Amino acid sequence: MAIGFRLADGVSVTNLDGISEGYSVKQTDAGSFHFVANVSAERFQTVLMTLAALVNEPGFLIIEKGTHRDDEERLRKTEADPFHCDVFYLDNISFVRFRSIFERYSRFFIHCGGTNFGFGSGEGTDEVFVDRYKIVVIYADDPQKYIEALEKLRIPKRSELKTVWSNFTEETPGSTSVITVDGKTIREVVEELKKEGLYFAERREE
């Protein structure tokens, strides 16, 4: 059983055996590097801000959320059809602005299981991304700055990192849920950020 590993409020996992903080890194066929990291919820903001500060500027904010149910009813003709995700961007921003947005809506970014998000560079491969189970993923041409940061954050490197996805079976499923904060969900957050330049980019299958 995982000792001291805290999940986000909007994440439910039946089996946490073997899940602990740690990261793995592999080089892709294209030559860039792909990191995956488990971060306990109480340390999530500190870790994420440390990593995102390393992204080359100017950068972009990406937010992904589930497509509204009314649109899903139109798009999905059968139960076997995939669900969809709406993708939004806010371009040409500094890390300082990303941090300001994150802090304003931190409860959503840390705990909402209906929200994927990240901060990436406008040039090259350099992005820190968070999926709905709050697993941190980094894509980088320059891996060393992230390796050094993860070491300082006391997140150990593991040859084979076990994430919550590793334990999912029909008997031990996982699920995520949208949270509400002060009467708002991520849908209202997106609408507020549209007034600051966030725009809809695409709808894709999950």
PDB file of C-alpha atoms in Angstrom:
ATOM      1  CA  MET A   1       0.000   0.000   0.000  1.00  0.00           C
ATOM      2  CA  ALA A   2       1.234   3.497  -0.796  1.00  0.00           C
ATOM      3  CA  ILE A   3       2.330   5.239   2.395  1.00  0.00           C
ATOM      4  CA  GLY A   4       1.817   8.974   2.477  1.00  0.00           C
ATOM      5  CA  PHE A   5       0.851   9.324  -1.199  1.00  0.00           C
ATOM      6  CA  ARG A   6      -2.180  11.589  -1.473  1.00  0.00           C
ATOM      7  CA  LEU A   7      -4.463  11.664  -4.491  1.00  0.00           C
ATOM      8  CA  ALA A   8      -6.253  14.750  -5.788  1.00  0.00           C
ATOM      9  CA  ASP A   9      -9.823  15.230  -4.554  1.00  0.00           C
ATOM     10  CA  GLY A  10     -11.244  14.529  -8.016  1.00  0.00           C
ATOM     11  CA  VAL A  11      -9.303  11.277  -8.436  1.00  0.00           C
ATOM     12  CA  SER A  12     -10.463   7.893  -7.141  1.00  0.00           C
ATOM     13  CA  VAL A  13      -8.197   4.831  -7.338  1.00  0.00           C
ATOM     14  CA  THR A  14      -9.131   1.438  -5.912  1.00  0.00           C
ATOM     15  CA  ASN A  15      -5.607   0.020  -5.688  1.00  0.00           C
ATOM     16  CA  LEU A  16      -2.641   2.183  -4.687  1.00  0.00           C
ATOM     17  CA  ASP A  17      -0.218  -0.686  -4.102  1.00  0.00           C
ATOM     18  CA  GLY A  18       3.278   0.309  -5.163  1.00  0.00           C
ATOM     19  CA  ILE A  19       2.357   3.916  -5.944  1.00  0.00           C
ATOM     20  CA  SER A  20       4.790   6.494  -4.577  1.00  0.00           C
ATOM     21  CA  GLU A  21       6.515   9.677  -5.645  1.00  0.00           C
ATOM     22  CA  GLY A  22       9.088   9.159  -8.357  1.00  0.00           C
ATOM     23  CA  TYR A  23       9.874   9.758 -12.013  1.00  0.00           C
ATOM     24  CA  SER A  24      11.086   7.937 -15.087  1.00  0.00           C
ATOM     25  CA  VAL A  25      12.639   9.344 -18.260  1.00  0.00           C
ATOM     26  CA  LYS A  26      13.128   7.841 -21.695  1.00  0.00           C
ATOM     27  CA  GLN A  27      14.414   9.169 -24.989  1.00  0.00           C
ATOM     28  CA  THR A  28      11.951   9.033 -27.857  1.00  0.00           C
ATOM     29  CA  ASP A  29      12.664   7.906 -31.405  1.00  0.00           C
ATOM     30  CA  ALA A  30      12.590  11.576 -32.417  1.00  0.00           C
ATOM     31  CA  GLY A  31      15.425  12.339 -29.999  1.00  0.00           C
ATOM     32  CA  SER A  32      13.504  14.317 -27.380  1.00  0.00           C
ATOM     33  CA  PHE A  33      12.920  13.100 -23.822  1.00  0.00           C
ATOM     34  CA  HIS A  34       9.707  11.946 -22.155  1.00  0.00           C
ATOM     35  CA  PHE A  35       9.336  12.162 -18.361  1.00  0.00           C
ATOM     36  CA  VAL A  36       6.535  10.707 -16.247  1.00  0.00           C
ATOM     37  CA  ALA A  37       6.256  11.644 -12.558  1.00  0.00           C
ATOM     38  CA  ASN A  38       4.048  10.762  -9.606  1.00  0.00           C
ATOM     39  CA  VAL A  39       3.567  13.730  -7.270  1.00  0.00           C
ATOM     40  CA  SER A  40       1.603  13.589  -4.027  1.00  0.00           C
ATOM     41  CA  ALA A  41      -1.220  16.147  -3.946  1.00  0.00           C
ATOM     42  CA  GLU A  42       0.091  18.143  -0.980  1.00  0.00           C
ATOM     43  CA  ARG A  43       3.320  18.856  -2.899  1.00  0.00           C
ATOM     44  CA  PHE A  44       1.739  19.297  -6.291  1.00  0.00           C
ATOM     45  CA  GLN A  45       1.781  23.093  -6.501  1.00  0.00           C
ATOM     46  CA  THR A  46       5.394  23.425  -5.349  1.00  0.00           C
ATOM     47  CA  VAL A  47       6.625  20.737  -7.731  1.00  0.00           C
ATOM     48  CA  LEU A  48       4.649  21.991 -10.706  1.00  0.00           C
ATOM     49  CA  MET A  49       5.698  25.613 -10.280  1.00  0.00           C
ATOM     50  CA  THR A  50       9.344  24.574  -9.982  1.00  0.00           C
ATOM     51  CA  LEU A  51       9.171  22.542 -13.195  1.00  0.00           C
ATOM     52  CA  ALA A  52       7.060  25.019 -15.184  1.00  0.00           C
ATOM     53  CA  ALA A  53       9.516  27.813 -14.345  1.00  0.00           C
ATOM     54  CA  LEU A  54      12.101  25.937 -16.438  1.00  0.00           C
ATOM     55  CA  VAL A  55      10.042  26.061 -19.648  1.00  0.00           C
ATOM     56  CA  ASN A  56      11.575  28.368 -22.241  1.00  0.00           C
ATOM     57  CA  GLU A  57       9.561  31.551 -22.749  1.00  0.00           C
ATOM     58  CA  PRO A  58       7.401  32.775 -24.318  1.00  0.00           C
ATOM     59  CA  GLY A  59       5.103  29.904 -23.543  1.00  0.00           C
ATOM     60  CA  PHE A  60       1.488  28.835 -23.796  1.00  0.00           C
ATOM     61  CA  LEU A  61      -1.165  27.589 -21.406  1.00  0.00           C
ATOM     62  CA  ILE A  62      -3.090  24.528 -22.541  1.00  0.00           C
ATOM     63  CA  ILE A  63      -6.328  23.409 -20.890  1.00  0.00           C
ATOM     64  CA  GLU A  64      -8.269  20.300 -21.855  1.00  0.00           C
ATOM     65  CA  LYS A  65     -11.713  19.495 -20.502  1.00  0.00           C
ATOM     66  CA  GLY A  66     -14.447  17.040 -21.339  1.00  0.00           C
ATOM     67  CA  THR A  67     -16.846  18.073 -24.095  1.00  0.00           C
ATOM     68  CA  HIS A  68     -20.218  19.279 -22.804  1.00  0.00           C
ATOM     69  CA  ARG A  69     -22.802  16.513 -22.513  1.00  0.00           C
ATOM     70  CA  ASP A  70     -25.141  18.195 -25.029  1.00  0.00           C
ATOM     71  CA  ASP A  71     -22.416  18.053 -27.673  1.00  0.00           C
ATOM     72  CA  GLU A  72     -21.523  14.493 -26.694  1.00  0.00           C
ATOM     73  CA  GLU A  73     -25.121  13.395 -27.246  1.00  0.00           C
ATOM     74  CA  ARG A  74     -24.877  14.768 -30.769  1.00  0.00           C
ATOM     75  CA  LEU A  75     -21.438  13.315 -31.502  1.00  0.00           C
ATOM     76  CA  ARG A  76     -21.802   9.842 -29.995  1.00  0.00           C
ATOM     77  CA  LYS A  77     -24.200   7.718 -32.006  1.00  0.00           C
ATOM     78  CA  THR A  78     -23.675   4.510 -29.998  1.00  0.00           C
ATOM     79  CA  GLU A  79     -22.333   3.554 -26.550  1.00  0.00           C
ATOM     80  CA  ALA A  80     -19.218   2.209 -28.276  1.00  0.00           C
ATOM     81  CA  ASP A  81     -18.338   5.630 -29.732  1.00  0.00           C
ATOM     82  CA  PRO A  82     -15.529   7.540 -27.986  1.00  0.00           C
ATOM     83  CA  PHE A  83     -15.999  10.497 -25.689  1.00  0.00           C
ATOM     84  CA  HIS A  84     -14.423  13.818 -26.643  1.00  0.00           C
ATOM     85  CA  CYS A  85     -12.196  16.494 -25.176  1.00  0.00           C
ATOM     86  CA  ASP A  86     -12.117  20.243 -25.909  1.00  0.00           C
ATOM     87  CA  VAL A  87      -8.655  21.822 -26.118  1.00  0.00           C
ATOM     88  CA  PHE A  88      -7.950  25.492 -25.361  1.00  0.00           C
ATOM     89  CA  TYR A  89      -4.785  27.609 -25.607  1.00  0.00           C
ATOM     90  CA  LEU A  90      -3.531  30.938 -24.316  1.00  0.00           C
ATOM     91  CA  ASP A  91      -0.459  31.859 -26.382  1.00  0.00           C
ATOM     92  CA  ASN A  92       2.628  34.023 -25.872  1.00  0.00           C
ATOM     93  CA  ILE A  93       2.584  34.229 -22.104  1.00  0.00           C
ATOM     94  CA  SER A  94       5.362  34.321 -19.538  1.00  0.00           C
ATOM     95  CA  PHE A  95       5.805  31.863 -16.708  1.00  0.00           C
ATOM     96  CA  VAL A  96       4.805  34.685 -14.345  1.00  0.00           C
ATOM     97  CA  ARG A  97       1.435  34.956 -16.064  1.00  0.00           C
ATOM     98  CA  PHE A  98       0.989  31.176 -16.101  1.00  0.00           C
ATOM     99  CA  ARG A  99       1.750  31.107 -12.365  1.00  0.00           C
ATOM    100  CA  SER A 100      -0.749  33.900 -11.732  1.00  0.00           C
ATOM    101  CA  ILE A 101      -3.498  31.976 -13.544  1.00  0.00           C
ATOM    102  CA  PHE A 102      -2.562  28.752 -11.784  1.00  0.00           C
ATOM    103  CA  GLU A 103      -2.679  30.386  -8.353  1.00  0.00           C
ATOM    104  CA  ARG A 104      -6.031  32.003  -9.104  1.00  0.00           C
ATOM    105  CA  TYR A 105      -7.572  28.655 -10.020  1.00  0.00           C
ATOM    106  CA  SER A 106      -5.253  26.343  -8.093  1.00  0.00           C
ATOM    107  CA  ARG A 107      -8.028  24.166  -6.637  1.00  0.00           C
ATOM    108  CA  PHE A 108      -9.153  23.250 -10.137  1.00  0.00           C
ATOM    109  CA  PHE A 109      -5.677  22.584 -11.501  1.00  0.00           C
ATOM    110  CA  ILE A 110      -4.597  20.535  -8.477  1.00  0.00           C
ATOM    111  CA  HIS A 111      -7.787  18.634  -7.714  1.00  0.00           C
ATOM    112  CA  CYS A 112     -10.209  18.582 -10.673  1.00  0.00           C
ATOM    113  CA  GLY A 113     -10.267  15.189 -12.349  1.00  0.00           C
ATOM    114  CA  GLY A 114     -11.990  16.731 -15.347  1.00  0.00           C
ATOM    115  CA  THR A 115      -9.076  18.998 -16.194  1.00  0.00           C
ATOM    116  CA  ASN A 116      -5.822  18.368 -18.064  1.00  0.00           C
ATOM    117  CA  PHE A 117      -3.467  21.329 -18.381  1.00  0.00           C
ATOM    118  CA  GLY A 118       0.095  22.383 -19.002  1.00  0.00           C
ATOM    119  CA  PHE A 119       2.640  25.060 -19.783  1.00  0.00           C
ATOM    120  CA  GLY A 120       4.756  24.689 -22.899  1.00  0.00           C
ATOM    121  CA  SER A 121       7.296  26.648 -24.910  1.00  0.00           C
ATOM    122  CA  GLY A 122       6.463  28.258 -28.220  1.00  0.00           C
ATOM    123  CA  GLU A 123       9.709  26.871 -29.659  1.00  0.00           C
ATOM    124  CA  GLY A 124      11.117  23.356 -29.743  1.00  0.00           C
ATOM    125  CA  THR A 125       9.991  20.564 -27.424  1.00  0.00           C
ATOM    126  CA  ASP A 126       9.654  21.881 -23.889  1.00  0.00           C
ATOM    127  CA  GLU A 127       6.389  21.307 -22.033  1.00  0.00           C
ATOM    128  CA  VAL A 128       5.157  20.363 -18.579  1.00  0.00           C
ATOM    129  CA  PHE A 129       1.729  18.704 -18.778  1.00  0.00           C
ATOM    130  CA  VAL A 130      -0.678  17.201 -16.221  1.00  0.00           C
ATOM    131  CA  ASP A 131      -3.253  14.529 -17.083  1.00  0.00           C
ATOM    132  CA  ARG A 132      -6.605  13.962 -15.386  1.00  0.00           C
ATOM    133  CA  TYR A 133      -5.122  11.546 -12.837  1.00  0.00           C
ATOM    134  CA  LYS A 134      -2.626  14.335 -11.969  1.00  0.00           C
ATOM    135  CA  ILE A 135       0.364  12.489 -13.346  1.00  0.00           C
ATOM    136  CA  VAL A 136       3.011  14.988 -14.471  1.00  0.00           C
ATOM    137  CA  VAL A 137       4.424  14.487 -17.965  1.00  0.00           C
ATOM    138  CA  ILE A 138       7.374  16.440 -19.363  1.00  0.00           C
ATOM    139  CA  TYR A 139       8.442  16.620 -23.000  1.00  0.00           C
ATOM    140  CA  ALA A 140      11.885  18.121 -23.463  1.00  0.00           C
ATOM    141  CA  ASP A 141      14.766  18.557 -25.880  1.00  0.00           C
ATOM    142  CA  ASP A 142      16.942  19.476 -22.880  1.00  0.00           C
ATOM    143  CA  PRO A 143      16.332  16.915 -20.109  1.00  0.00           C
ATOM    144  CA  GLN A 144      19.099  17.920 -17.717  1.00  0.00           C
ATOM    145  CA  LYS A 145      17.364  20.964 -16.242  1.00  0.00           C
ATOM    146  CA  TYR A 146      14.374  18.824 -15.306  1.00  0.00           C
ATOM    147  CA  ILE A 147      16.513  16.002 -13.907  1.00  0.00           C
ATOM    148  CA  GLU A 148      18.326  18.478 -11.668  1.00  0.00           C
ATOM    149  CA  ALA A 149      15.046  20.056 -10.528  1.00  0.00           C
ATOM    150  CA  LEU A 150      13.440  16.691  -9.723  1.00  0.00           C
ATOM    151  CA  GLU A 151      16.486  15.713  -7.686  1.00  0.00           C
ATOM    152  CA  LYS A 152      16.302  18.966  -5.691  1.00  0.00           C
ATOM    153  CA  LEU A 153      12.602  18.304  -5.129  1.00  0.00           C
ATOM    154  CA  ARG A 154      13.539  14.874  -3.707  1.00  0.00           C
ATOM    155  CA  ILE A 155      11.543  12.986  -6.302  1.00  0.00           C
ATOM    156  CA  PRO A 156      13.562   9.822  -6.951  1.00  0.00           C
ATOM    157  CA  LYS A 157      14.354   8.431 -10.360  1.00  0.00           C
ATOM    158  CA  ARG A 158      12.960   4.934 -10.910  1.00  0.00           C
ATOM    159  CA  SER A 159      13.969   2.496 -13.634  1.00  0.00           C
ATOM    160  CA  GLU A 160      10.356   1.319 -13.848  1.00  0.00           C
ATOM    161  CA  LEU A 161       7.867   3.853 -12.516  1.00  0.00           C
ATOM    162  CA  LYS A 162       4.515   2.464 -11.429  1.00  0.00           C
ATOM    163  CA  THR A 163       1.615   4.894 -11.914  1.00  0.00           C
ATOM    164  CA  VAL A 164      -2.050   4.459 -11.037  1.00  0.00           C
ATOM    165  CA  TRP A 165      -2.628   3.318 -14.617  1.00  0.00           C
ATOM    166  CA  SER A 166      -0.497   0.254 -13.836  1.00  0.00           C
ATOM    167  CA  ASN A 167      -3.065  -1.017 -11.308  1.00  0.00           C
ATOM    168  CA  PHE A 168      -6.257  -0.505 -13.291  1.00  0.00           C
ATOM    169  CA  THR A 169      -8.268  -3.657 -13.947  1.00  0.00           C
ATOM    170  CA  GLU A 170     -11.970  -4.468 -14.080  1.00  0.00           C
ATOM    171  CA  GLU A 171     -11.728  -5.445 -10.404  1.00  0.00           C
ATOM    172  CA  THR A 172      -9.633  -2.424  -9.388  1.00  0.00           C
ATOM    173  CA  PRO A 173     -10.781   0.515 -11.519  1.00  0.00           C
ATOM    174  CA  GLY A 174      -9.979   4.177 -11.275  1.00  0.00           C
ATOM    175  CA  SER A 175     -12.145   7.193 -12.012  1.00  0.00           C
ATOM    176  CA  THR A 176     -11.989  10.963 -12.137  1.00  0.00           C
ATOM    177  CA  SER A 177     -14.624  13.578 -11.422  1.00  0.00           C
ATOM    178  CA  VAL A 178     -15.177  17.285 -11.980  1.00  0.00           C
ATOM    179  CA  ILE A 179     -15.038  19.344  -8.790  1.00  0.00           C
ATOM    180  CA  THR A 180     -16.978  22.491  -7.918  1.00  0.00           C
ATOM    181  CA  VAL A 181     -15.292  25.407  -6.138  1.00  0.00           C
ATOM    182  CA  ASP A 182     -17.341  28.429  -5.021  1.00  0.00           C
ATOM    183  CA  GLY A 183     -20.137  27.363  -7.356  1.00  0.00           C
ATOM    184  CA  LYS A 184     -17.830  27.077 -10.385  1.00  0.00           C
ATOM    185  CA  THR A 185     -16.581  24.141 -12.413  1.00  0.00           C
ATOM    186  CA  ILE A 186     -13.791  24.090 -14.987  1.00  0.00           C
ATOM    187  CA  ARG A 187     -16.385  25.120 -17.572  1.00  0.00           C
ATOM    188  CA  GLU A 188     -16.854  28.503 -15.856  1.00  0.00           C
ATOM    189  CA  VAL A 189     -13.092  28.855 -15.424  1.00  0.00           C
ATOM    190  CA  VAL A 190     -12.597  28.421 -19.166  1.00  0.00           C
ATOM    191  CA  GLU A 191     -15.265  31.028 -19.893  1.00  0.00           C
ATOM    192  CA  GLU A 192     -13.545  33.498 -17.548  1.00  0.00           C
ATOM    193  CA  LEU A 193     -10.153  32.880 -19.156  1.00  0.00           C
ATOM    194  CA  LYS A 194     -11.592  33.407 -22.639  1.00  0.00           C
ATOM    195  CA  LYS A 195     -11.917  37.062 -21.656  1.00  0.00           C
ATOM    196  CA  GLU A 196      -8.121  37.057 -21.207  1.00  0.00           C
ATOM    197  CA  GLY A 197      -7.338  35.487 -24.578  1.00  0.00           C
ATOM    198  CA  LEU A 198      -7.882  31.750 -24.050  1.00  0.00           C
ATOM    199  CA  TYR A 199      -9.292  30.276 -27.258  1.00  0.00           C
ATOM    200  CA  PHE A 200     -10.781  26.999 -28.438  1.00  0.00           C
ATOM    201  CA  ALA A 201      -8.311  25.083 -30.615  1.00  0.00           C
ATOM    202  CA  GLU A 202      -9.773  21.664 -31.326  1.00  0.00           C
ATOM    203  CA  ARG A 203     -12.066  18.875 -30.225  1.00  0.00           C
ATOM    204  CA  ARG A 204     -10.503  15.437 -30.187  1.00  0.00           C
ATOM    205  CA  GLU A 205     -11.445  11.903 -29.228  1.00  0.00           C
ATOM    206  CA  GLU A 206     -10.334  10.649 -25.829  1.00  0.00           C
TER     207      GLU A 206
END
